XYZ file of C-alpha atoms in Angstrom:
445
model
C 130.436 -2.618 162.544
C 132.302 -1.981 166.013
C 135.170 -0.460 167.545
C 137.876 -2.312 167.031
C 140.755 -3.396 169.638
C 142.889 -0.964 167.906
C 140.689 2.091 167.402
C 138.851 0.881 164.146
C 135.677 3.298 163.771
C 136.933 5.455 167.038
C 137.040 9.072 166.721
C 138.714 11.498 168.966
C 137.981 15.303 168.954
C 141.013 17.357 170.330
C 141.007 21.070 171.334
C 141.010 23.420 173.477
C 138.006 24.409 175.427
C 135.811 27.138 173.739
C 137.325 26.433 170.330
C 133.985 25.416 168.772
C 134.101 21.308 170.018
C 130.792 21.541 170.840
C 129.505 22.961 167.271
C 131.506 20.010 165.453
C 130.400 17.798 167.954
C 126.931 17.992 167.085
C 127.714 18.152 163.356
C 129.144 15.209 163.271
C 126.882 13.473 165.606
C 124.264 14.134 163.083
C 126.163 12.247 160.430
C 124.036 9.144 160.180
C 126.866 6.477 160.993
C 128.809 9.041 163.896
C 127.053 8.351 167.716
C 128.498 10.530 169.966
C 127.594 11.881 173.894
C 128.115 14.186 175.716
C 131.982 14.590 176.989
C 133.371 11.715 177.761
C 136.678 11.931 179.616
C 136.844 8.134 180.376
C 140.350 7.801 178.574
C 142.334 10.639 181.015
C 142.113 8.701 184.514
C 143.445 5.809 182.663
C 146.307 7.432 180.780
C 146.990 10.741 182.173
C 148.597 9.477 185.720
C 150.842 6.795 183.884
C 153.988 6.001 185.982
C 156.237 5.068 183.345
C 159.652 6.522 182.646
C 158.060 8.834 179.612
C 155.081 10.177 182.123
C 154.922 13.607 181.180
C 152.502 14.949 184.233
C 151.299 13.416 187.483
C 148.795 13.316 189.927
C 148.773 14.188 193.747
C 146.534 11.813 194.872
C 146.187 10.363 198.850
C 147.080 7.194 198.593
C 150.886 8.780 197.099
C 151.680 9.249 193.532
C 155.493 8.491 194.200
C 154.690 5.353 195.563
C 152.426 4.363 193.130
C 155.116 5.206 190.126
C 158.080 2.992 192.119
C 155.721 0.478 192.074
C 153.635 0.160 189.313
C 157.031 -0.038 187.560
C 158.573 -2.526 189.503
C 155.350 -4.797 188.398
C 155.180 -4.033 185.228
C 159.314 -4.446 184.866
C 158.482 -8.376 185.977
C 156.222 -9.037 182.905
C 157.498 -10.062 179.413
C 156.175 -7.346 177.696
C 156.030 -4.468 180.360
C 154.376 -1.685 180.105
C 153.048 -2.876 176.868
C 150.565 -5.406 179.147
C 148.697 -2.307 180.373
C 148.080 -0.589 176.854
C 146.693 -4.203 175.842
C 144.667 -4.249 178.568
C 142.962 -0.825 177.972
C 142.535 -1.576 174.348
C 140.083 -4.929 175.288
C 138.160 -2.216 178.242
C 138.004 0.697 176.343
C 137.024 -0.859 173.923
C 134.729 -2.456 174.924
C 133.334 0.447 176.777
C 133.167 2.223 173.418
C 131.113 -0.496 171.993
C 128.074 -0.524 174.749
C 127.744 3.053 174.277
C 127.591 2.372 169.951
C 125.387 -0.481 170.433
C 122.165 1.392 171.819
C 121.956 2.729 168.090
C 122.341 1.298 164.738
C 125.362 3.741 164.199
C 129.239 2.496 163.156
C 131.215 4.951 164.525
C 131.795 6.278 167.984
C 132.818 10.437 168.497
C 134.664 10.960 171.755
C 134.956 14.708 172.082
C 137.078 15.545 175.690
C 138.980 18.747 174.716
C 141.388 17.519 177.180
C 142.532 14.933 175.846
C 145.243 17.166 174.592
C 147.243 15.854 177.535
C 147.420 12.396 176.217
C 147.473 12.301 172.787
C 150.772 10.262 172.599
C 149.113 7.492 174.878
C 146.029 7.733 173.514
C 147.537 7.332 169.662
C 149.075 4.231 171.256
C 146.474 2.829 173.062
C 144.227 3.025 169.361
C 146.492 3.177 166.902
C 144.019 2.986 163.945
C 141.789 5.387 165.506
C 140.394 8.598 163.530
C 141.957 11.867 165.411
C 140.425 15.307 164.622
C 142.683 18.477 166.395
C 140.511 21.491 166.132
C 142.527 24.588 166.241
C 141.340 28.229 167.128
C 142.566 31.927 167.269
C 144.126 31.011 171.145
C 143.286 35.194 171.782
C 139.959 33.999 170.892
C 139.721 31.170 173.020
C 141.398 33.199 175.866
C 138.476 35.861 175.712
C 135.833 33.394 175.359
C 137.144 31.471 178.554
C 137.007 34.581 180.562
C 133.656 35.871 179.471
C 132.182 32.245 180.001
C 133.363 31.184 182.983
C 135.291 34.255 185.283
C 133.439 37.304 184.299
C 134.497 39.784 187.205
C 136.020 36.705 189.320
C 139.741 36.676 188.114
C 140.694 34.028 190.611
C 138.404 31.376 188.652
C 140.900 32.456 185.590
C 142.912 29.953 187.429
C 141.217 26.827 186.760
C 141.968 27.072 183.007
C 145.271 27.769 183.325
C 146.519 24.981 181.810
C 143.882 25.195 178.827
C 145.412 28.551 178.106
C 149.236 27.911 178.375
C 149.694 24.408 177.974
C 146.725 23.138 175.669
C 148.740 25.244 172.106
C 152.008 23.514 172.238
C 150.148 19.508 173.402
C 148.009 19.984 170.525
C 151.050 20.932 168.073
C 153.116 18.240 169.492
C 150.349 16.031 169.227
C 149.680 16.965 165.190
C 153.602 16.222 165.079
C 152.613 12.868 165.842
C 149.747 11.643 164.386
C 150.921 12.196 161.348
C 148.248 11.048 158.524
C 146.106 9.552 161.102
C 144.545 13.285 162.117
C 142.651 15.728 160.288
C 143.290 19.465 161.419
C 140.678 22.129 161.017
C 140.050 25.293 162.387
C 137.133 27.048 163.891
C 137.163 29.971 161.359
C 136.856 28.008 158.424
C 134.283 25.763 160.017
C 131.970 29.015 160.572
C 132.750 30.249 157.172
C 132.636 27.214 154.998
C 131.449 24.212 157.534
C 130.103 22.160 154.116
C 134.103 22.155 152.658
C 135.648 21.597 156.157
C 133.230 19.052 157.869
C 133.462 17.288 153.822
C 136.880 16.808 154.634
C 136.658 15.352 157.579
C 134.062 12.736 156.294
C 136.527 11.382 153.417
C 139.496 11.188 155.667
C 137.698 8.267 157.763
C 135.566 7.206 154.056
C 132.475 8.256 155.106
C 130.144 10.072 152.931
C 129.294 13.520 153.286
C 125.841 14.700 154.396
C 125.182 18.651 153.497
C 122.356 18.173 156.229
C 124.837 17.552 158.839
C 125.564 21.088 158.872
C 122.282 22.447 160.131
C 122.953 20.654 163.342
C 120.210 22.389 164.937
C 117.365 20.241 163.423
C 118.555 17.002 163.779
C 116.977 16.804 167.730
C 120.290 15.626 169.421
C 119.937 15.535 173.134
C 121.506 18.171 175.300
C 124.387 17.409 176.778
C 126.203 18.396 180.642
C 129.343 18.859 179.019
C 130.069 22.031 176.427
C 128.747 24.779 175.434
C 125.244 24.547 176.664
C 123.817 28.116 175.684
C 125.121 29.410 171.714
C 125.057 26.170 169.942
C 121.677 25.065 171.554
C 120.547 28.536 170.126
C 121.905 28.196 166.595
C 121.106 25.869 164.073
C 124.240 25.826 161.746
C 127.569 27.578 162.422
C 127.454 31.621 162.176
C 130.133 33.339 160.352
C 129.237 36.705 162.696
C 130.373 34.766 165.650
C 133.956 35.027 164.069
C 134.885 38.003 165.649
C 132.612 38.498 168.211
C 135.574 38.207 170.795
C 137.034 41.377 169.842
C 134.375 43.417 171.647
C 135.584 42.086 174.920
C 138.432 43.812 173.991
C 136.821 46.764 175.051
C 137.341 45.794 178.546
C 140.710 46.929 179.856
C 141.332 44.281 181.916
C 140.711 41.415 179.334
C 142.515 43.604 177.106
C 145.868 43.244 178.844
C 145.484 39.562 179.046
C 144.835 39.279 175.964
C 147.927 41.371 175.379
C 150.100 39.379 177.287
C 148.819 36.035 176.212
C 150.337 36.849 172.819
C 153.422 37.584 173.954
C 153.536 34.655 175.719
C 152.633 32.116 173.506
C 155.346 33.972 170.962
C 155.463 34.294 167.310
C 156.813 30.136 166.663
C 153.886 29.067 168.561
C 151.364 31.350 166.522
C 152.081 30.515 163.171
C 152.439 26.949 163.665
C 148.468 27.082 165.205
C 147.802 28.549 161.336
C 147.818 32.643 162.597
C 149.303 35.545 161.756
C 151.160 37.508 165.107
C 151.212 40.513 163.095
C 147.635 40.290 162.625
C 146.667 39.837 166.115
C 148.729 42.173 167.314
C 147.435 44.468 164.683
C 143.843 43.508 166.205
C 145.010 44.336 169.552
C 146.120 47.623 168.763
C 143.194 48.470 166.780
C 141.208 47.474 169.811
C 143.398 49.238 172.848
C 140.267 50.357 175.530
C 141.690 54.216 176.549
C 140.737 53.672 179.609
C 143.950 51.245 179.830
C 145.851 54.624 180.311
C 143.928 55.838 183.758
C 142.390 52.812 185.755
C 145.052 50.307 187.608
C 145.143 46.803 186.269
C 145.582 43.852 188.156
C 147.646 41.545 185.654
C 147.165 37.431 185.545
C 150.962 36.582 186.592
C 151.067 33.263 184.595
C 150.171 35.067 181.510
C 152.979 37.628 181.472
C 156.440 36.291 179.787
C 159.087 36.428 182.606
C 162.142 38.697 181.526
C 164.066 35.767 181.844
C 162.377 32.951 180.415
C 164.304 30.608 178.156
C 163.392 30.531 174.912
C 163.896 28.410 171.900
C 165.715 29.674 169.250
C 162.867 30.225 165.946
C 162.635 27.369 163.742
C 161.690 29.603 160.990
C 162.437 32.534 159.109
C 159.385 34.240 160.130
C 160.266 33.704 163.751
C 163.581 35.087 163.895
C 161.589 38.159 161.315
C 159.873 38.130 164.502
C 162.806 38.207 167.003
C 164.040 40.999 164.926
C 161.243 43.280 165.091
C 161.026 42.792 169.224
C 164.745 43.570 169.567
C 164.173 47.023 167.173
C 161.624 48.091 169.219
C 163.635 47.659 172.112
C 166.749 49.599 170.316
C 168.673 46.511 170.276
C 169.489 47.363 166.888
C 173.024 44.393 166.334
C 170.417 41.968 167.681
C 167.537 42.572 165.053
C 170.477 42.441 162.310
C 171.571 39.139 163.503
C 168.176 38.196 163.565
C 167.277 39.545 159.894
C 170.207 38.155 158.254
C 169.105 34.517 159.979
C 165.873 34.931 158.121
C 167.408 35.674 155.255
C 169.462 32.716 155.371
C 166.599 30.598 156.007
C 164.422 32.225 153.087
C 166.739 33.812 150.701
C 163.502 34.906 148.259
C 162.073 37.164 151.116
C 162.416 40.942 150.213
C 160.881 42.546 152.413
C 163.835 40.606 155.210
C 166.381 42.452 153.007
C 163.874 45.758 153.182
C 163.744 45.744 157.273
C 167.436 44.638 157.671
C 168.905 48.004 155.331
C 166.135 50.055 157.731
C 168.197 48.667 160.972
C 171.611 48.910 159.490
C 169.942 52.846 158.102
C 169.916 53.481 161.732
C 173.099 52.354 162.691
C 174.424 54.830 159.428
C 175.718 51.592 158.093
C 174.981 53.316 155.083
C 176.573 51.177 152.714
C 175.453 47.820 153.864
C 171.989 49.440 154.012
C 171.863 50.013 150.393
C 172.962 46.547 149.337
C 170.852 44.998 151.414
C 168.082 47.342 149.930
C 169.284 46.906 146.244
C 169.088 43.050 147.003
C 165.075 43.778 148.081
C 164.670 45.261 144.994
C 166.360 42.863 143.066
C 163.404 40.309 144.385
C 160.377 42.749 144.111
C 160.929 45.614 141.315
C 157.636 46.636 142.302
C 157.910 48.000 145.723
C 158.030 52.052 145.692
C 159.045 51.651 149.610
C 161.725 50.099 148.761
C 162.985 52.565 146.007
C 162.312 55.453 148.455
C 164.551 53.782 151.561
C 167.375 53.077 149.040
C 167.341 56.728 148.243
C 167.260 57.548 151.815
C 170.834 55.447 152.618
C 171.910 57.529 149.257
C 171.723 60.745 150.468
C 174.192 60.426 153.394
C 176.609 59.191 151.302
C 176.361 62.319 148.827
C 174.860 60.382 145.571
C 172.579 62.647 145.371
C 171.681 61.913 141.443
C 171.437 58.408 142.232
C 168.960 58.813 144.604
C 166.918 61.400 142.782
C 166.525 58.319 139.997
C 165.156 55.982 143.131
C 162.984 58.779 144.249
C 161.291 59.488 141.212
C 160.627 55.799 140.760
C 158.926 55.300 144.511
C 156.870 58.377 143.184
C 155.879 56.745 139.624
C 154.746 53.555 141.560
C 153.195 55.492 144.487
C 151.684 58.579 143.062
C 149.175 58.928 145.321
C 151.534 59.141 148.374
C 153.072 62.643 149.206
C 156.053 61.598 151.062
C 157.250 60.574 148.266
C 157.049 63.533 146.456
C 158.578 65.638 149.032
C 161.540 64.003 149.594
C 162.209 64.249 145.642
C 161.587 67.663 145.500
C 163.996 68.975 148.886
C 166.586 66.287 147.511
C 166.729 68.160 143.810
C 166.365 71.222 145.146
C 169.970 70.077 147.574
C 171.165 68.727 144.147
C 170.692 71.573 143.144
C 172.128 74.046 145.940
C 175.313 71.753 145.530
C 175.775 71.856 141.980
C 175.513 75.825 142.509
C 178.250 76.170 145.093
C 181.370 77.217 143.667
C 184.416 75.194 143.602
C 187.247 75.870 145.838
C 191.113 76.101 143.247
């Protein structure tokens, strides 16, 4: 078998670099049909300059980009098909290329892993349209961290050179999942280290291959080393190592790498997050877990491209996490109308979340909206019975209003669900003993 003019037994690897390409490289090279070498990149000079109207980046070059786009369309606008002449005309070179490389072995398939290619997915899809695409996702804090301990170390300015990987690469490689459709697997790095034999078994019956278990220990099937990727951990190892999962949280211990880490997250936003498969909350939970004191007393230079301009235009969430998200910023900032815009947005997009209704009765709580606060905490309750926080903050939005007994009744039950927490049993107690004091006071004729 060969690659065909369309792709047939081509596979592209897509990520960003330091993601773990280089790991699932070599696992998949040791599949017995896969060939692969080292990084190609032979696809980007031919598809990343493109002139055409939909060119999405370009290329300062000598001999003058702008000339070259007026008229490599003028050509092209002469022939009966177009543009559609040049994708034709890659398909019988690449192709072709493709093939030599597969035909030094007795293998069917052809791995081309160029993290890169992230910038031409679209063109690439077209160019080999039955071709076997594999996105390879990782925690982008991760990736950050990895990036700077690799390759800039002390020298900040060499941060630079991977700007694009950092900011860019995320949203390409959503877009480009958006696309693709059913012609890409997606997997991600932390479920390759923890359970490479389900992931990489995946991968094999989305293009009908059979799955190898020996593929995984990479590390004994004598592939060559490579120029391109990561030369010194997966040389050392012989399968994937779940301890490597968090290893990039002890660079966190560095102040500096802790900020741009920091601001990373904030820039890439809480859309952008989830849609990679994280959690926001859970990296920022990470981050502040992991906040260096030394961040407090020693001056940080900050990476300007990483920090989110006041400004900056963003797109309205797609989702009701996001605008969950959107809510929480503007609370911490005391915009308190904003995050109840926001909330009730969410809730409107997922009418079954509680805990929206739960954080929208705490923002209208501090507005002493007191009776919207309790409906929108009786409606929480309504969808989880179960929640003693949710009991207790009803009662709280009781108590200004003067239904004292009422709230006694939601106190007690955050304290029979929560025994174990003394706030709980506080508040009942100075609330009955107020009940109490009021009951007491005599009544004016």
């Amino acid at each position: 078998m060969s690659i065909g003019l369309e792709g047939q037994n081509l596979i592209f690897l897509i990520s960003q670099p330091r993601a773990g390409s280089t790991m699932s490289q070599r696992i998949l090279g040791s599949h017995p049909q896969i060939h692969t070498l080292s990084e190609p990149w032979i696809m980007l000079p031919a598809l990343y300059p493109l002139p055409f109207e939909n060119c999405k980046v370009e290329s300062n070059v000598e001999y003058n980009m702008d000339l070259a786009k007026i008229a490599w369309q003028t050509f092209f606008q002469q022939l009966p098909d177009q543009e559609a002449v040049y994708y034709q005309g890659l398909r019988s070179m690449y192709s072709y290329i493709y093939n030599s490389a597969l035909n030094t072995t007795v293998k069917s398939y052809f791995l081309d892993k160029t993290p890169r290619y992230y910038y031409i997915i679209p063109d690439l899809y077209r160019t080999f349209p039955q071709s076997h695409f594999i996105i390879l996702l990782r925690n982008p804090l991760a990736v950050l961290c990895s990036i700077i301990t690799t390759w800039v170390n002390s020298q900040w300015s060499n941060l630079d050179r991977n700007r694009f990987d950092i900011t860019k690469a995320p949203n390409f490689l959503l877009e480009g999942i958006k696309k693709l459709g059913n012609r890409c697997v997606v997997i991600h790095y932390e479920k390759i280290v923890i359970d490479p034999e389900n992931e990489f078994r995946k991968i094999c019956q989305s293009m009908g291959l059979k799955f190898f278990p020996e593929m995984i220990e990479y590390g004994t099937n004598n592939l060559t080393k490579w120029r391109f990727g990561d030369k010194k951990l997966v040389d050392q190892k012989t399968r994937p190592d779940p301890q490597n999962l968090n290893k990039w949280t002890l660079s966190l211990k560095n102040p500096q790498i802790w900020q741009a880490a920091n601001d990373y997250l904030e820039l890439l936003g809480h859309e952008t997050v989830y849609q990679m498969g994280y959690s926001y909350r859970e990296l920022r939970k990470t981050l502040d877990s992991n906040r260096p004191q030394e961040l407090d007393s020693v001056s940080i230079s900050r990476v300007e491209w990483l920090q989110r301009k006041p400004d900056q235009h963003q797109e309205a969430p797609q989702t009701s996490l996001g605008y969950t998200a959107m809510a929480k910023k503007n609370e911490r900032e005391g915009k308190l109308e904003e995050a109840a815009i926001a909330y009730r947005r969410a809730i409107e997009l997922n009418p079954n979340s509680a805990w929206s209704y739960h954080s929208l009765g705490m923002v209208l709580a501090k507005q002493h909206k007191w009776n919207e606060a309790i409906a929108a905490n009786q409606q929480a309750i309504k969808l989880n019975p179960n929640s003693a926080s949710f009991y207790y903050y009803l009662a709280e939005s009781l108590v200004p209003k003067g239904n004292l007994e009422e709230a006694i009744k939601h106190y007690k039950k955050a304290s029979e669900l929560n025994p174990d927490f003394p706030l709980f049993q506080r508040k009942l107690a100075e609330i009955i003993k107020l009940h109490q004091e009021v009951s007491e006071r005599p009544t004016s004729k």
